[in-house]
Amino acid sequence: AAAFLRLAQAVTDDPDERARLKEREAEAAETAAQQARAEQLYEELIALHHERADLPAAARVVVKLARMMNATGRVGDATARLEEAAPWVESGEDEETRGALSAQLARAYMLGSIPARAVALADEAIGIAERGNDLPVLIDAIITKGTALIETRAREAETILHGAVALADRHELYRASLRARGNLANVLENDDPRLAHDISRDAVALARRLGMLDELWYQQTQLGLRLIALGDTAEAVRVLREILDDESAPETSRWFAALMGAIASAYEGDATRLEELRATARRLEPRVTNPEWLSGNEWSYGFLAYLGGDLDTAAEQFRKAAEYGGSTHPDLHDWYGRVLVQ
């Protein structure tokens, strides 16, 4: 698809049509998990719209660029770009773009562990999207709101996310549906790990059927995590190895797969594979600013040290995880305290 879109750009003399085709090429690259190429195209489009003094159009592309940054853990970059673009649509002339920007900025605040601001901005985006009947933005903002409530109002979060899955499925908005399913599984992973596993399994099947590689790799890493929680470590290693063996998978997905695979290997008592995967995870460790990812990274290394009996290293890693996680993650502090007591 991307190749045909590049050919179409070469034969058209209409600058507006060329810009539309470049945007579709960027979206195709994003879906194929060609993140560097997608980012390059989005940046070219933003520059092009600036040259034409079309700030609302530039803001619309910033939203798509930030969506990709949010999804790959670059929350700080996403927040900065969205906050910079916010004044470009404040006049109210393009309310649709303002709603989309508010929804994506709410997601960045949620991922950056600023839940109150995330909920407030998600509500603003929901209101704008309802007025304009903009279902993709509406559902995206609902998912963000539900996810932002996980730590403080888990049952409400679960209800909201169930509704988001149903609404997205009814309108065949599958990217939103996959995001809602992934976040719903996160809500349920402690209370009902079997249901969380089934949701992740179905999300993998849906992403595979639709050919959405970016979503497939993310959902598959989540499935590996659910399998570990259920004690099926052999199947977890197999699922995660599929990602690690695919050189076209993004480094963020391969990093997470290596980290979770190391934990599964530790449970299985396979010291050789554990060290191999731990070294791979360290090598692939991405440049991320998502506090939850940073916290999870340190916790995972701490847990591996804990399983290996190295309590001093475990305590230090859990302390770092707690610092990244902040007061909204008391379980991280519990792990730190548990190791100190031992």
mmCIF file of C-alpha atoms in Angstrom:
data_model
loop_
_atom_site.group_PDB
_atom_site.id
_atom_site.type_symbol
_atom_site.label_atom_id
_atom_site.label_comp_id
_atom_site.label_asym_id
_atom_site.label_seq_id
_atom_site.Cartn_x
_atom_site.Cartn_y
_atom_site.Cartn_z
ATOM 1 C CA ALA A 1 0.000 0.000 0.000
ATOM 2 C CA ALA A 2 2.790 2.414 0.907
ATOM 3 C CA ALA A 3 4.521 1.783 -2.451
ATOM 4 C CA PHE A 4 1.359 2.540 -4.439
ATOM 5 C CA LEU A 5 0.773 5.690 -2.402
ATOM 6 C CA ARG A 6 4.316 6.893 -3.191
ATOM 7 C CA LEU A 7 3.679 6.287 -6.904
ATOM 8 C CA ALA A 8 0.413 8.212 -6.720
ATOM 9 C CA GLN A 9 2.229 11.177 -5.144
ATOM 10 C CA ALA A 10 4.704 11.198 -8.014
ATOM 11 C CA VAL A 11 2.038 11.522 -10.707
ATOM 12 C CA THR A 12 -0.270 14.126 -9.184
ATOM 13 C CA ASP A 13 0.183 17.875 -9.713
ATOM 14 C CA ASP A 14 -2.335 18.827 -7.009
ATOM 15 C CA PRO A 15 -0.449 19.833 -3.801
ATOM 16 C CA ASP A 16 -3.502 19.127 -1.627
ATOM 17 C CA GLU A 17 -3.868 15.648 -3.102
ATOM 18 C CA ARG A 18 -0.125 15.025 -2.679
ATOM 19 C CA ALA A 19 -0.395 15.960 1.012
ATOM 20 C CA ARG A 20 -3.388 13.645 1.492
ATOM 21 C CA LEU A 21 -1.526 10.768 -0.157
ATOM 22 C CA LYS A 22 1.581 11.380 1.971
ATOM 23 C CA GLU A 23 -0.594 11.280 5.102
ATOM 24 C CA ARG A 24 -2.092 7.967 4.013
ATOM 25 C CA GLU A 25 1.406 6.628 3.338
ATOM 26 C CA ALA A 26 2.440 7.641 6.860
ATOM 27 C CA GLU A 27 -0.588 5.865 8.321
ATOM 28 C CA ALA A 28 0.231 2.725 6.296
ATOM 29 C CA ALA A 29 3.811 2.802 7.585
ATOM 30 C CA GLU A 30 2.552 3.187 11.157
ATOM 31 C CA THR A 31 0.208 0.202 10.800
ATOM 32 C CA ALA A 32 3.096 -1.863 9.410
ATOM 33 C CA ALA A 33 5.141 -0.867 12.498
ATOM 34 C CA GLN A 34 7.633 1.059 10.315
ATOM 35 C CA GLN A 35 7.864 3.705 12.985
ATOM 36 C CA ALA A 36 10.922 5.612 11.756
ATOM 37 C CA ARG A 37 9.421 5.944 8.266
ATOM 38 C CA ALA A 38 6.025 6.989 9.624
ATOM 39 C CA GLU A 39 7.610 9.614 11.881
ATOM 40 C CA GLN A 40 9.658 11.010 8.985
ATOM 41 C CA LEU A 41 6.531 11.367 6.826
ATOM 42 C CA TYR A 42 4.500 12.978 9.612
ATOM 43 C CA GLU A 43 7.308 15.492 10.245
ATOM 44 C CA GLU A 44 7.468 16.321 6.517
ATOM 45 C CA LEU A 45 3.721 16.911 6.491
ATOM 46 C CA ILE A 46 3.847 19.167 9.557
ATOM 47 C CA ALA A 47 6.588 21.240 7.899
ATOM 48 C CA LEU A 48 4.578 21.383 4.658
ATOM 49 C CA HIS A 49 1.448 22.655 6.425
ATOM 50 C CA HIS A 50 3.533 25.245 8.266
ATOM 51 C CA GLU A 51 4.926 26.495 4.953
ATOM 52 C CA ARG A 52 1.351 26.906 3.734
ATOM 53 C CA ALA A 53 0.368 28.656 6.997
ATOM 54 C CA ASP A 54 -2.285 25.991 7.625
ATOM 55 C CA LEU A 55 -1.857 25.540 11.380
ATOM 56 C CA PRO A 56 -5.024 23.462 11.963
ATOM 57 C CA ALA A 57 -3.809 20.961 9.330
ATOM 58 C CA ALA A 58 -0.380 20.875 10.998
ATOM 59 C CA ALA A 59 -2.057 20.252 14.362
ATOM 60 C CA ARG A 60 -4.054 17.367 12.905
ATOM 61 C CA VAL A 61 -0.829 15.650 11.800
ATOM 62 C CA VAL A 62 0.829 16.368 15.163
ATOM 63 C CA VAL A 63 -2.003 14.394 16.767
ATOM 64 C CA LYS A 64 -1.140 11.367 14.606
ATOM 65 C CA LEU A 65 2.578 11.723 15.293
ATOM 66 C CA ALA A 66 1.883 11.976 19.044
ATOM 67 C CA ARG A 67 -0.375 8.918 18.900
ATOM 68 C CA MET A 68 2.571 6.898 17.628
ATOM 69 C CA MET A 69 4.914 8.426 20.222
ATOM 70 C CA ASN A 70 2.472 7.597 23.016
ATOM 71 C CA ALA A 71 2.145 4.024 21.788
ATOM 72 C CA THR A 72 5.919 3.507 21.771
ATOM 73 C CA GLY A 73 6.618 4.956 25.221
ATOM 74 C CA ARG A 74 7.839 8.414 24.162
ATOM 75 C CA VAL A 75 5.343 10.198 26.356
ATOM 76 C CA GLY A 76 7.532 13.233 27.006
ATOM 77 C CA ASP A 77 7.964 13.857 23.275
ATOM 78 C CA ALA A 78 4.240 13.401 22.646
ATOM 79 C CA THR A 79 3.272 15.792 25.439
ATOM 80 C CA ALA A 80 5.674 18.481 24.246
ATOM 81 C CA ARG A 81 4.459 18.303 20.637
ATOM 82 C CA LEU A 82 0.781 18.355 21.595
ATOM 83 C CA GLU A 83 1.161 21.243 24.042
ATOM 84 C CA GLU A 84 3.026 23.188 21.363
ATOM 85 C CA ALA A 85 0.242 22.547 18.822
ATOM 86 C CA ALA A 86 -2.689 23.287 21.167
ATOM 87 C CA PRO A 87 -2.740 27.067 20.441
ATOM 88 C CA TRP A 88 -3.005 26.356 16.709
ATOM 89 C CA VAL A 89 -6.641 25.250 17.141
ATOM 90 C CA GLU A 90 -7.763 27.367 20.091
ATOM 91 C CA SER A 91 -9.759 29.772 17.913
ATOM 92 C CA GLY A 92 -12.549 27.220 17.616
ATOM 93 C CA GLU A 93 -12.507 27.217 13.805
ATOM 94 C CA ASP A 94 -11.535 23.543 13.708
ATOM 95 C CA GLU A 95 -13.277 21.931 16.670
ATOM 96 C CA GLU A 96 -12.785 18.434 15.263
ATOM 97 C CA THR A 97 -8.990 18.782 15.402
ATOM 98 C CA ARG A 98 -9.192 20.428 18.825
ATOM 99 C CA GLY A 99 -11.139 17.426 20.107
ATOM 100 C CA ALA A 100 -8.629 14.978 18.636
ATOM 101 C CA LEU A 101 -5.726 16.936 20.124
ATOM 102 C CA SER A 102 -7.385 17.056 23.549
ATOM 103 C CA ALA A 103 -7.988 13.293 23.425
ATOM 104 C CA GLN A 104 -4.375 12.513 22.542
ATOM 105 C CA LEU A 105 -2.990 14.967 25.118
ATOM 106 C CA ALA A 106 -5.242 13.357 27.733
ATOM 107 C CA ARG A 107 -3.675 10.028 26.784
ATOM 108 C CA ALA A 108 -0.180 11.497 27.186
ATOM 109 C CA TYR A 109 -1.080 12.809 30.653
ATOM 110 C CA MET A 110 -2.540 9.423 31.578
ATOM 111 C CA LEU A 111 0.599 7.618 30.427
ATOM 112 C CA GLY A 112 2.687 10.219 32.227
ATOM 113 C CA SER A 113 0.921 9.393 35.516
ATOM 114 C CA ILE A 114 -1.057 12.650 35.720
ATOM 115 C CA PRO A 115 -4.515 11.028 36.006
ATOM 116 C CA ALA A 116 -6.534 14.042 37.180
ATOM 117 C CA ARG A 117 -5.463 16.173 34.209
ATOM 118 C CA ALA A 118 -5.998 13.194 31.922
ATOM 119 C CA VAL A 119 -9.598 12.704 33.087
ATOM 120 C CA ALA A 120 -10.419 16.427 32.801
ATOM 121 C CA LEU A 121 -9.025 16.673 29.277
ATOM 122 C CA ALA A 122 -10.645 13.392 28.226
ATOM 123 C CA ASP A 123 -14.014 14.755 29.377
ATOM 124 C CA GLU A 124 -13.411 17.883 27.268
ATOM 125 C CA ALA A 125 -12.601 15.730 24.239
ATOM 126 C CA ILE A 126 -15.673 13.548 24.830
ATOM 127 C CA GLY A 127 -17.912 16.640 24.832
ATOM 128 C CA ILE A 128 -16.419 17.952 21.581
ATOM 129 C CA ALA A 129 -16.616 14.534 19.901
ATOM 130 C CA GLU A 130 -20.229 13.992 20.987
ATOM 131 C CA ARG A 131 -21.238 17.327 19.442
ATOM 132 C CA GLY A 132 -19.468 16.498 16.202
ATOM 133 C CA ASN A 133 -20.431 12.798 16.166
ATOM 134 C CA ASP A 134 -16.709 11.987 15.881
ATOM 135 C CA LEU A 135 -16.774 8.359 17.018
ATOM 136 C CA PRO A 136 -13.038 7.556 16.712
ATOM 137 C CA VAL A 137 -12.086 10.491 18.958
ATOM 138 C CA LEU A 138 -15.014 9.851 21.286
ATOM 139 C CA ILE A 139 -14.053 6.221 21.886
ATOM 140 C CA ASP A 140 -10.353 7.054 22.185
ATOM 141 C CA ALA A 141 -11.117 9.636 24.895
ATOM 142 C CA ILE A 142 -13.440 7.211 26.713
ATOM 143 C CA ILE A 143 -10.660 4.601 26.765
ATOM 144 C CA THR A 144 -8.210 7.146 28.163
ATOM 145 C CA LYS A 145 -10.645 8.229 30.854
ATOM 146 C CA GLY A 146 -11.321 4.638 31.900
ATOM 147 C CA THR A 147 -7.625 3.804 31.974
ATOM 148 C CA ALA A 148 -6.778 6.909 34.013
ATOM 149 C CA LEU A 149 -9.226 5.703 36.683
ATOM 150 C CA ILE A 150 -7.651 2.238 37.089
ATOM 151 C CA GLU A 151 -5.592 3.051 40.168
ATOM 152 C CA THR A 152 -8.303 4.899 42.117
ATOM 153 C CA ARG A 153 -11.692 3.608 40.842
ATOM 154 C CA ALA A 154 -10.977 0.218 39.314
ATOM 155 C CA ARG A 155 -14.595 -0.997 39.042
ATOM 156 C CA GLU A 156 -15.647 2.184 37.271
ATOM 157 C CA ALA A 157 -12.611 1.848 34.991
ATOM 158 C CA GLU A 158 -13.585 -1.734 34.171
ATOM 159 C CA THR A 159 -17.153 -0.699 33.332
ATOM 160 C CA ILE A 160 -16.003 2.168 31.103
ATOM 161 C CA LEU A 161 -13.555 -0.026 29.213
ATOM 162 C CA HIS A 162 -16.130 -2.803 28.673
ATOM 163 C CA GLY A 163 -18.372 -0.126 27.156
ATOM 164 C CA ALA A 164 -15.539 1.181 24.982
ATOM 165 C CA VAL A 165 -14.898 -2.313 23.567
ATOM 166 C CA ALA A 166 -18.601 -2.754 22.760
ATOM 167 C CA LEU A 167 -18.913 0.685 21.143
ATOM 168 C CA ALA A 168 -15.731 0.262 19.085
ATOM 169 C CA ASP A 169 -16.757 -3.207 17.896
ATOM 170 C CA ARG A 170 -20.248 -2.036 16.951
ATOM 171 C CA HIS A 171 -18.782 0.662 14.724
ATOM 172 C CA GLU A 172 -15.899 -1.520 13.448
ATOM 173 C CA LEU A 173 -13.250 0.815 14.856
ATOM 174 C CA TYR A 174 -10.749 -1.947 15.400
ATOM 175 C CA ARG A 175 -7.681 0.052 16.440
ATOM 176 C CA ALA A 176 -9.735 1.580 19.245
ATOM 177 C CA SER A 177 -11.169 -1.837 20.072
ATOM 178 C CA LEU A 178 -7.699 -3.345 20.403
ATOM 179 C CA ARG A 179 -6.524 -0.509 22.617
ATOM 180 C CA ALA A 180 -9.602 -0.880 24.839
ATOM 181 C CA ARG A 181 -9.130 -4.662 25.072
ATOM 182 C CA GLY A 182 -5.482 -4.283 26.070
ATOM 183 C CA ASN A 183 -6.292 -1.776 28.794
ATOM 184 C CA LEU A 184 -9.251 -3.828 30.018
ATOM 185 C CA ALA A 185 -6.977 -6.860 30.375
ATOM 186 C CA ASN A 186 -4.640 -4.701 32.479
ATOM 187 C CA VAL A 187 -7.544 -3.804 34.788
ATOM 188 C CA LEU A 188 -8.492 -7.459 35.207
ATOM 189 C CA GLU A 189 -5.022 -9.034 35.500
ATOM 190 C CA ASN A 190 -5.138 -9.253 39.319
ATOM 191 C CA ASP A 191 -8.843 -9.921 39.924
ATOM 192 C CA ASP A 192 -9.449 -12.348 37.062
ATOM 193 C CA PRO A 193 -6.204 -13.443 35.352
ATOM 194 C CA ARG A 194 -8.008 -16.082 33.251
ATOM 195 C CA LEU A 195 -10.377 -13.494 31.768
ATOM 196 C CA ALA A 196 -7.463 -11.107 31.227
ATOM 197 C CA HIS A 197 -5.676 -13.885 29.323
ATOM 198 C CA ASP A 198 -8.721 -14.604 27.180
ATOM 199 C CA ILE A 199 -9.085 -10.915 26.276
ATOM 200 C CA SER A 200 -5.402 -10.716 25.285
ATOM 201 C CA ARG A 201 -5.663 -13.960 23.291
ATOM 202 C CA ASP A 202 -8.669 -12.634 21.363
ATOM 203 C CA ALA A 203 -6.913 -9.298 20.772
ATOM 204 C CA VAL A 204 -3.917 -11.125 19.243
ATOM 205 C CA ALA A 205 -6.242 -13.063 16.935
ATOM 206 C CA LEU A 206 -8.067 -9.881 15.872
ATOM 207 C CA ALA A 207 -4.856 -7.939 15.182
ATOM 208 C CA ARG A 208 -3.439 -10.878 13.212
ATOM 209 C CA ARG A 209 -6.621 -11.188 11.137
ATOM 210 C CA LEU A 210 -6.576 -7.466 10.322
ATOM 211 C CA GLY A 211 -2.860 -7.427 9.500
ATOM 212 C CA MET A 212 -2.210 -4.672 12.052
ATOM 213 C CA LEU A 213 1.390 -5.532 12.876
ATOM 214 C CA ASP A 214 1.937 -2.674 15.337
ATOM 215 C CA GLU A 215 -1.029 -3.842 17.403
ATOM 216 C CA LEU A 216 -0.202 -7.525 16.925
ATOM 217 C CA TRP A 217 3.241 -7.260 18.481
ATOM 218 C CA TYR A 218 1.974 -5.201 21.403
ATOM 219 C CA GLN A 219 -0.950 -7.531 22.103
ATOM 220 C CA GLN A 220 1.295 -10.581 21.785
ATOM 221 C CA THR A 221 3.689 -9.264 24.449
ATOM 222 C CA GLN A 222 0.667 -8.742 26.676
ATOM 223 C CA LEU A 223 -0.474 -12.316 26.014
ATOM 224 C CA GLY A 224 2.953 -13.541 27.107
ATOM 225 C CA LEU A 225 2.547 -11.639 30.366
ATOM 226 C CA ARG A 226 -0.915 -13.163 30.947
ATOM 227 C CA LEU A 227 0.451 -16.670 30.342
ATOM 228 C CA ILE A 228 3.166 -16.113 32.966
ATOM 229 C CA ALA A 229 0.467 -15.011 35.424
ATOM 230 C CA LEU A 230 -1.393 -18.268 34.770
ATOM 231 C CA GLY A 231 1.756 -20.337 35.267
ATOM 232 C CA ASP A 232 1.998 -21.480 31.636
ATOM 233 C CA THR A 233 5.603 -20.361 31.281
ATOM 234 C CA ALA A 234 6.462 -22.744 28.433
ATOM 235 C CA GLU A 235 3.704 -21.275 26.237
ATOM 236 C CA ALA A 236 4.707 -17.768 27.335
ATOM 237 C CA VAL A 237 8.270 -18.367 26.132
ATOM 238 C CA ARG A 238 6.973 -19.689 22.794
ATOM 239 C CA VAL A 239 4.692 -16.670 22.252
ATOM 240 C CA LEU A 240 7.411 -14.200 23.222
ATOM 241 C CA ARG A 241 10.053 -15.987 21.148
ATOM 242 C CA GLU A 242 7.955 -15.347 18.020
ATOM 243 C CA ILE A 243 8.477 -11.614 18.560
ATOM 244 C CA LEU A 244 12.159 -11.911 19.404
ATOM 245 C CA ASP A 245 12.844 -13.994 16.290
ATOM 246 C CA ASP A 246 11.153 -11.433 14.013
ATOM 247 C CA GLU A 247 13.808 -8.840 13.115
ATOM 248 C CA SER A 248 11.107 -6.586 11.641
ATOM 249 C CA ALA A 249 9.385 -6.207 15.030
ATOM 250 C CA PRO A 250 9.965 -2.830 16.713
ATOM 251 C CA GLU A 251 12.711 -2.718 19.320
ATOM 252 C CA THR A 252 10.215 -1.750 22.026
ATOM 253 C CA SER A 253 8.240 -4.965 21.400
ATOM 254 C CA ARG A 254 11.371 -7.125 21.232
ATOM 255 C CA TRP A 255 12.727 -5.505 24.415
ATOM 256 C CA PHE A 256 9.532 -6.232 26.355
ATOM 257 C CA ALA A 257 9.372 -9.770 24.946
ATOM 258 C CA ALA A 258 12.960 -10.411 26.063
ATOM 259 C CA LEU A 259 12.248 -9.062 29.542
ATOM 260 C CA MET A 260 9.090 -11.140 30.010
ATOM 261 C CA GLY A 261 10.800 -14.158 28.449
ATOM 262 C CA ALA A 262 13.593 -13.856 31.012
ATOM 263 C CA ILE A 263 11.044 -13.959 33.835
ATOM 264 C CA ALA A 264 9.330 -16.996 32.295
ATOM 265 C CA SER A 265 12.730 -18.696 31.939
ATOM 266 C CA ALA A 266 13.511 -17.969 35.596
ATOM 267 C CA TYR A 267 10.298 -19.700 36.629
ATOM 268 C CA GLU A 268 11.242 -22.680 34.454
ATOM 269 C CA GLY A 269 14.714 -22.851 35.991
ATOM 270 C CA ASP A 270 16.427 -22.357 32.636
ATOM 271 C CA ALA A 271 19.456 -20.298 33.725
ATOM 272 C CA THR A 272 21.075 -20.247 30.285
ATOM 273 C CA ARG A 273 18.018 -18.874 28.522
ATOM 274 C CA LEU A 274 17.408 -16.463 31.407
ATOM 275 C CA GLU A 275 20.854 -14.869 31.003
ATOM 276 C CA GLU A 276 20.527 -14.804 27.214
ATOM 277 C CA LEU A 277 17.179 -13.008 27.361
ATOM 278 C CA ARG A 278 18.238 -10.648 30.152
ATOM 279 C CA ALA A 279 21.259 -9.600 28.044
ATOM 280 C CA THR A 280 18.997 -9.139 25.007
ATOM 281 C CA ALA A 281 16.615 -6.959 27.025
ATOM 282 C CA ARG A 282 19.483 -4.749 28.219
ATOM 283 C CA ARG A 283 20.757 -4.412 24.643
ATOM 284 C CA LEU A 284 17.341 -3.471 23.247
ATOM 285 C CA GLU A 285 16.298 -1.198 26.129
ATOM 286 C CA PRO A 286 14.524 1.646 24.325
ATOM 287 C CA ARG A 287 14.487 5.390 24.827
ATOM 288 C CA VAL A 288 11.189 5.800 26.664
ATOM 289 C CA THR A 289 9.760 8.374 29.069
ATOM 290 C CA ASN A 290 6.596 6.539 30.051
ATOM 291 C CA PRO A 291 6.857 6.267 33.894
ATOM 292 C CA GLU A 292 4.891 3.011 33.924
ATOM 293 C CA TRP A 293 7.276 1.420 31.416
ATOM 294 C CA LEU A 294 10.321 2.700 33.296
ATOM 295 C CA SER A 295 8.896 1.408 36.561
ATOM 296 C CA GLY A 296 8.009 -1.957 35.040
ATOM 297 C CA ASN A 297 11.494 -2.232 33.577
ATOM 298 C CA GLU A 298 13.169 -1.774 36.974
ATOM 299 C CA TRP A 299 10.634 -4.046 38.688
ATOM 300 C CA SER A 300 11.310 -6.829 36.185
ATOM 301 C CA TYR A 301 15.055 -6.721 36.755
ATOM 302 C CA GLY A 302 14.401 -6.603 40.496
ATOM 303 C CA PHE A 303 12.129 -9.623 40.276
ATOM 304 C CA LEU A 304 14.757 -11.559 38.333
ATOM 305 C CA ALA A 305 17.318 -10.724 41.025
ATOM 306 C CA TYR A 306 14.806 -11.729 43.708
ATOM 307 C CA LEU A 307 14.192 -15.102 42.061
ATOM 308 C CA GLY A 308 17.944 -15.608 41.880
ATOM 309 C CA GLY A 309 18.395 -14.859 45.584
ATOM 310 C CA ASP A 310 20.284 -11.558 45.050
ATOM 311 C CA LEU A 311 18.269 -9.529 47.551
ATOM 312 C CA ASP A 312 20.564 -6.474 47.569
ATOM 313 C CA THR A 313 20.178 -5.979 43.824
ATOM 314 C CA ALA A 314 16.466 -6.751 44.051
ATOM 315 C CA ALA A 315 15.980 -4.111 46.745
ATOM 316 C CA GLU A 316 17.772 -1.474 44.667
ATOM 317 C CA GLN A 317 15.724 -2.278 41.537
ATOM 318 C CA PHE A 318 12.439 -2.269 43.471
ATOM 319 C CA ARG A 319 13.388 1.085 45.008
ATOM 320 C CA LYS A 320 13.893 2.546 41.529
ATOM 321 C CA ALA A 321 10.610 1.012 40.362
ATOM 322 C CA ALA A 322 8.782 2.613 43.289
ATOM 323 C CA GLU A 323 10.326 5.996 42.496
ATOM 324 C CA TYR A 324 9.155 5.828 38.886
ATOM 325 C CA GLY A 325 5.767 4.461 39.892
ATOM 326 C CA GLY A 326 5.106 7.088 42.513
ATOM 327 C CA SER A 327 2.424 7.001 45.161
ATOM 328 C CA THR A 328 -0.169 5.578 42.733
ATOM 329 C CA HIS A 329 1.606 2.211 42.747
ATOM 330 C CA PRO A 330 1.675 1.059 46.392
ATOM 331 C CA ASP A 331 2.372 -2.526 45.311
ATOM 332 C CA LEU A 332 5.817 -1.398 44.145
ATOM 333 C CA HIS A 333 6.575 -0.043 47.610
ATOM 334 C CA ASP A 334 5.299 -3.324 49.060
ATOM 335 C CA TRP A 335 7.838 -5.264 47.005
ATOM 336 C CA TYR A 336 10.630 -2.940 48.139
ATOM 337 C CA GLY A 337 9.618 -3.365 51.782
ATOM 338 C CA ARG A 338 9.258 -7.140 51.432
ATOM 339 C CA VAL A 339 12.848 -7.488 50.206
ATOM 340 C CA LEU A 340 14.208 -5.151 52.881
ATOM 341 C CA VAL A 341 12.546 -7.240 55.590
ATOM 342 C CA GLN A 342 14.109 -10.418 54.215
#
